[in-house]
Short mmCIF file of C-alpha atoms and ligand atoms in Angstrom, two decimals:
data_model
loop_
_atom_site.label_atom_id
_atom_site.label_comp_id
_atom_site.label_asym_id
_atom_site.label_seq_id
_atom_site.Cartn_x
_atom_site.Cartn_y
_atom_site.Cartn_z
CA MET A 1 77.99 23.82 24.72
CA ASP A 2 77.30 20.11 25.08
CA ASN A 3 76.51 18.15 21.95
CA ARG A 4 75.57 14.93 23.68
CA PRO A 5 71.95 13.79 23.27
CA ILE A 6 69.06 14.16 25.69
CA GLY A 7 67.65 10.83 26.89
CA VAL A 8 63.88 10.59 27.23
CA PHE A 9 61.95 7.61 28.48
CA ASP A 10 58.36 6.61 28.99
CA SER A 11 56.39 3.48 29.72
CA GLY A 12 55.52 3.35 26.03
CA LEU A 13 54.44 5.63 23.24
CA GLY A 14 52.91 8.45 25.21
CA GLY A 15 56.23 10.12 25.96
CA LEU A 16 56.37 11.15 22.34
CA THR A 17 54.03 14.01 23.27
CA VAL A 18 56.92 15.25 25.40
CA VAL A 19 59.44 14.69 22.59
CA ARG A 20 57.17 16.76 20.36
CA GLN A 21 57.33 19.65 22.81
CA LEU A 22 61.09 19.21 23.23
CA LEU A 23 61.68 19.42 19.49
CA LYS A 24 59.61 22.61 19.37
CA GLU A 25 61.45 24.15 22.30
CA LEU A 26 64.96 22.85 21.54
CA GLU A 27 65.12 22.20 17.82
CA LYS A 28 68.87 21.67 17.72
CA GLU A 29 68.99 18.91 20.30
CA ASN A 30 69.37 15.24 19.46
CA ILE A 31 67.20 12.81 21.36
CA VAL A 32 67.44 9.16 22.34
CA TYR A 33 64.00 7.85 23.27
CA PHE A 34 63.20 4.66 25.09
CA GLY A 35 59.57 3.50 25.19
CA ASP A 36 59.06 0.49 27.43
CA THR A 37 56.32 -0.89 25.19
CA GLY A 38 56.91 -4.43 26.41
CA ARG A 39 56.03 -3.50 30.01
CA VAL A 40 53.45 -0.72 29.55
CA PRO A 41 51.34 0.30 31.45
CA TYR A 42 53.22 1.53 34.49
CA GLY A 43 50.23 3.38 35.93
CA THR A 44 48.52 0.30 37.33
CA ARG A 45 51.65 -1.25 38.87
CA SER A 46 53.03 -1.23 42.40
CA PRO A 47 55.44 1.53 43.53
CA ASP A 48 58.32 -0.97 43.84
CA THR A 49 57.87 -2.20 40.28
CA ILE A 50 57.60 1.34 38.91
CA ARG A 51 60.77 2.38 40.75
CA ARG A 52 62.64 -0.67 39.41
CA TYR A 53 61.50 0.06 35.85
CA THR A 54 62.48 3.72 36.25
CA ALA A 55 65.99 2.72 37.37
CA GLU A 56 66.34 0.32 34.45
CA ASP A 57 65.12 2.88 31.92
CA CYS A 58 67.70 5.38 33.21
CA ARG A 59 70.41 2.72 33.08
CA PHE A 60 69.60 2.02 29.44
CA LEU A 61 69.69 5.70 28.44
CA ARG A 62 72.99 6.25 30.20
CA LYS A 63 74.62 3.87 27.74
CA PHE A 64 74.27 6.71 25.21
CA ASP A 65 76.23 9.19 27.29
CA VAL A 66 73.19 11.44 27.59
CA LYS A 67 73.64 14.86 29.18
CA LEU A 68 70.14 14.95 30.64
CA ILE A 69 67.49 12.32 31.34
CA ILE A 70 63.84 13.27 31.12
CA ALA A 71 61.22 10.96 32.54
CA ALA A 72 58.38 11.87 30.19
CA CYS A 73 56.10 9.49 32.05
CA GLY A 74 53.88 11.04 34.72
CA THR A 75 53.87 7.78 36.64
CA ALA A 76 57.67 7.27 36.64
CA SER A 77 58.12 10.97 37.51
CA SER A 78 55.77 10.73 40.49
CA VAL A 79 56.60 7.31 41.89
CA GLY A 80 60.23 7.18 40.77
CA ALA A 81 61.23 10.70 41.85
CA GLU A 82 63.92 9.41 44.25
CA VAL A 83 65.37 7.18 41.52
CA LEU A 84 65.71 10.19 39.25
CA LYS A 85 67.40 12.23 42.00
CA ALA A 86 69.93 9.41 42.55
CA GLN A 87 71.23 9.49 38.96
CA ASP A 88 74.70 10.88 38.43
CA VAL A 89 73.58 12.84 35.38
CA PRO A 90 70.86 15.48 35.70
CA ALA A 91 67.49 13.74 35.56
CA ILE A 92 64.11 15.45 35.70
CA GLY A 93 60.52 14.32 35.62
CA VAL A 94 57.39 16.17 34.63
CA VAL A 95 56.14 17.05 38.11
CA ASP A 96 58.07 20.11 39.29
CA ALA A 97 57.85 22.32 36.20
CA THR A 98 54.18 21.44 35.74
CA ALA A 99 53.35 22.20 39.36
CA LYS A 100 55.05 25.60 39.12
CA ALA A 101 53.13 26.46 35.96
CA ALA A 102 49.82 25.46 37.54
CA VAL A 103 50.46 27.55 40.63
CA ALA A 104 51.37 30.51 38.42
CA ALA A 105 48.19 30.07 36.37
CA THR A 106 45.58 29.63 39.10
CA LYS A 107 43.63 32.57 40.45
CA SER A 108 41.31 30.74 42.80
CA GLY A 109 43.97 28.34 44.11
CA ARG A 110 41.72 25.39 43.20
CA ILE A 111 43.67 23.05 40.93
CA GLY A 112 42.76 19.71 39.41
CA VAL A 113 45.21 16.94 38.55
CA LEU A 114 44.54 14.11 36.10
CA GLY A 115 46.92 11.14 36.05
CA THR A 116 47.19 7.40 36.28
CA ALA A 117 46.14 5.58 39.45
CA ALA A 118 49.78 5.31 40.61
CA THR A 119 50.43 9.01 40.00
CA VAL A 120 47.32 10.12 41.85
CA GLN A 121 48.13 7.84 44.77
CA THR A 122 51.48 9.57 45.37
CA ASP A 123 49.93 13.08 45.31
CA ALA A 124 53.30 14.14 43.84
CA PHE A 125 51.80 17.09 41.94
CA GLY A 126 49.96 18.17 45.10
CA TYR A 127 53.13 18.12 47.21
CA ALA A 128 55.04 20.06 44.57
CA MET A 129 52.29 22.70 44.30
CA ARG A 130 51.95 23.14 48.04
CA ARG A 131 55.72 23.68 48.24
CA GLU A 132 55.20 26.64 45.90
CA ARG A 133 52.01 27.87 47.49
CA PRO A 134 50.85 26.15 50.69
CA ASP A 135 47.23 27.25 50.46
CA VAL A 136 46.38 25.69 47.07
CA GLN A 137 43.60 23.13 47.11
CA VAL A 138 44.28 20.11 44.94
CA PHE A 139 41.64 17.78 43.51
CA SER A 140 43.09 14.69 41.83
CA LYS A 141 41.41 12.14 39.63
CA ALA A 142 42.84 8.91 38.25
CA CYS A 143 41.74 8.42 34.65
CA PRO A 144 42.99 4.99 33.58
CA LEU A 145 40.58 4.63 30.68
CA PHE A 146 42.01 7.71 28.96
CA VAL A 147 45.23 5.81 28.25
CA SER A 148 43.43 3.08 26.30
CA LEU A 149 41.16 5.54 24.52
CA VAL A 150 44.13 7.54 23.28
CA GLU A 151 46.13 4.48 22.29
CA ASN A 152 43.17 3.34 20.22
CA GLY A 153 43.04 6.72 18.52
CA TRP A 154 39.65 7.71 19.98
CA ILE A 155 40.68 11.33 20.27
CA ASP A 156 38.39 13.13 17.85
CA ARG A 157 36.69 16.09 19.41
CA ASP A 158 33.28 14.56 18.68
CA ASP A 159 34.06 11.02 19.82
CA GLU A 160 31.01 10.14 21.91
CA VAL A 161 32.66 7.44 24.01
CA THR A 162 35.63 9.61 24.92
CA ILE A 163 33.41 12.61 25.67
CA ALA A 164 31.17 10.51 27.94
CA THR A 165 34.21 9.06 29.74
CA ALA A 166 35.77 12.48 30.15
CA LYS A 167 32.53 13.96 31.52
CA ARG A 168 32.41 11.25 34.15
CA TYR A 169 36.04 11.74 35.18
CA LEU A 170 35.76 15.53 35.21
CA GLN A 171 32.48 15.78 37.12
CA PRO A 172 34.07 15.90 40.62
CA LEU A 173 36.56 18.51 39.43
CA ILE A 174 33.76 20.62 37.96
CA GLU A 175 31.94 20.33 41.29
CA ALA A 176 35.16 21.38 43.05
CA ASP A 177 35.14 24.52 40.89
CA ILE A 178 38.75 24.25 39.74
CA ASP A 179 40.18 27.00 37.53
CA THR A 180 43.35 25.12 36.47
CA LEU A 181 43.85 21.51 35.42
CA ILE A 182 47.13 19.60 35.18
CA LEU A 183 47.30 16.99 32.43
CA GLY A 184 49.66 14.81 34.45
CA CYS A 185 50.01 11.92 32.05
CA THR A 186 51.74 11.59 28.71
CA HIS A 187 48.57 10.67 26.85
CA PHE A 188 46.26 13.40 28.07
CA PRO A 189 47.43 16.34 25.91
CA LEU A 190 45.83 14.49 23.00
CA LEU A 191 42.50 14.86 24.76
CA ALA A 192 42.95 18.56 25.51
CA PRO A 193 40.32 19.78 23.00
CA ILE A 194 37.69 17.42 24.48
CA LEU A 195 38.60 18.36 28.05
CA GLN A 196 38.52 22.07 27.24
CA ASP A 197 35.11 21.73 25.56
CA ILE A 198 33.71 20.12 28.70
CA LEU A 199 35.37 22.46 31.19
CA GLY A 200 34.95 25.69 29.22
CA ASP A 201 37.39 28.53 28.76
CA GLY A 202 37.39 29.41 32.46
CA VAL A 203 39.72 26.49 33.19
CA THR A 204 43.38 26.65 32.14
CA LEU A 205 44.88 23.35 31.02
CA ILE A 206 48.53 22.77 31.91
CA ASP A 207 50.36 20.37 29.59
CA SER A 208 53.08 18.63 31.59
CA GLY A 209 55.09 17.92 28.42
CA ARG A 210 55.20 21.55 27.37
CA GLU A 211 56.21 22.76 30.82
CA THR A 212 58.90 20.09 31.12
CA ALA A 213 60.35 20.98 27.72
CA LYS A 214 60.57 24.63 28.80
CA ALA A 215 62.24 23.60 32.07
CA ALA A 216 64.75 21.43 30.18
CA HIS A 217 65.60 24.41 27.99
CA VAL A 218 66.27 26.63 31.02
CA LEU A 219 68.29 23.91 32.74
CA LEU A 220 70.55 23.32 29.71
CA GLN A 221 70.94 27.03 29.12
CA GLN A 222 71.96 27.68 32.71
CA ALA A 223 74.47 24.83 32.58
CA ASP A 224 75.80 26.15 29.27
CA ALA A 225 74.97 22.72 27.85
CA LEU A 226 72.85 23.48 24.79
CA CYS A 227 73.66 21.54 21.64
CA GLU A 228 75.07 23.54 18.76
CA ASN A 229 75.37 21.03 15.98
CA GLY A 230 72.26 18.87 16.37
CA ASP A 231 69.24 18.87 14.12
CA GLY A 232 66.43 17.35 16.16
CA GLY A 233 67.60 13.88 15.22
CA CYS A 234 65.83 11.14 17.18
CA ARG A 235 66.70 7.53 17.80
CA PHE A 236 63.89 5.39 19.14
CA PHE A 237 64.19 2.21 21.18
CA VAL A 238 61.30 0.05 22.31
CA SER A 239 61.02 -3.16 24.31
CA ASP A 240 58.36 -4.74 22.08
CA THR A 241 57.92 -4.94 18.34
CA PRO A 242 58.95 -1.72 16.54
CA GLN A 243 56.06 -2.14 14.10
CA GLY A 244 53.35 -1.32 16.65
CA PHE A 245 55.35 1.69 17.77
CA SER A 246 55.81 3.18 14.32
CA ASP A 247 52.11 2.74 13.54
CA VAL A 248 50.84 4.96 16.35
CA ALA A 249 53.88 7.16 16.89
CA GLN A 250 52.70 9.65 14.29
CA MET A 251 49.65 10.52 16.40
CA PHE A 252 51.79 11.33 19.44
CA LEU A 253 54.73 12.96 17.74
CA GLY A 254 52.87 14.81 15.02
CA ARG A 255 55.25 13.51 12.36
CA ALA A 256 56.24 10.14 10.97
CA VAL A 257 59.04 8.44 12.84
CA SER A 258 61.95 7.46 10.72
CA ASP A 259 62.80 3.81 10.23
CA ASP A 260 65.19 4.30 13.10
CA VAL A 261 63.21 2.30 15.67
CA SER A 262 65.06 -0.59 17.30
CA MET A 263 63.96 -3.21 19.74
CA VAL A 264 65.94 -3.83 22.91
CA ASP A 265 65.66 -6.53 25.54
CA THR A 266 65.01 -5.01 28.97
CA ALA A 267 66.72 -8.04 30.57
CA ALA A 268 69.97 -6.55 29.27
CA PHE A 269 69.71 -3.48 31.51
CA GLN A 270 68.56 -5.10 34.69
CA GLU A 271 71.08 -5.17 37.52
N1 DGL B 1 53.09 7.07 30.54
C1 DGL B 1 52.12 6.90 31.61
C2 DGL B 1 52.04 8.22 32.38
O1 DGL B 1 52.34 9.27 31.86
C3 DGL B 1 50.78 6.50 31.10
C4 DGL B 1 50.71 5.06 30.60
C5 DGL B 1 51.04 4.06 31.67
O2 DGL B 1 50.22 3.81 32.57
O3 DGL B 1 52.13 3.52 31.61
O4 DGL B 1 51.68 8.22 33.53
#
């Protein structure tokens, strides 16, 4: 048993889709969430900057004596993988569990990956899948506009702009005849109904947040580190105004966030 909280971070709000899955999977855990809303997006930044932000986000969470750090952010998980490995508490990203699930799901071995530009550039999901099964064929597509569409709430299944954008992004993956698609970015699970409508039932969508929450459960169980007295309590920290965060958090988390959102200055956790 380990009643310390789990620390989760993301470049902004999107990581709340991962918190949502964590609370479903591990309802007794307490969570400290840091959303770097003052420096979002990460997905368009250089690898060095993303690695530095990842290190700083971990440093901030470690102030809370967390037992596990989860990089909910696809970009930080892909580009900052070495930073996560170097932590002296267990720290996982979304790549490994998601890659395993995709390899388990595919029949044809043809797998698509959607992510930010930085994520796609690393091919982190591809490497992780080929480690599991060397003959998989991976087709990746950077979808930067999806992040803005989701943050603006353009997620309705019949939203014409989002559908048109998604069709354009998915076209090469449809041509590649994928049977499995990794949603390798925090925001993309909110577009799952639209993506599924376009791709049809023959393509299995893999939600990186759900797979990572399951992996966190297994990891804590194996380490005998599950929480026994928690109640899914969450504390939220952001690096820009809490107001903006609370307004859109409901869409990502599926429930209202409490008033417990505080602003922190990222300068305080730089080296
Ligand atoms: N959280 C990022 C990710 O999952 C998306 C937003 C950003 O670019 O920072 O890759």
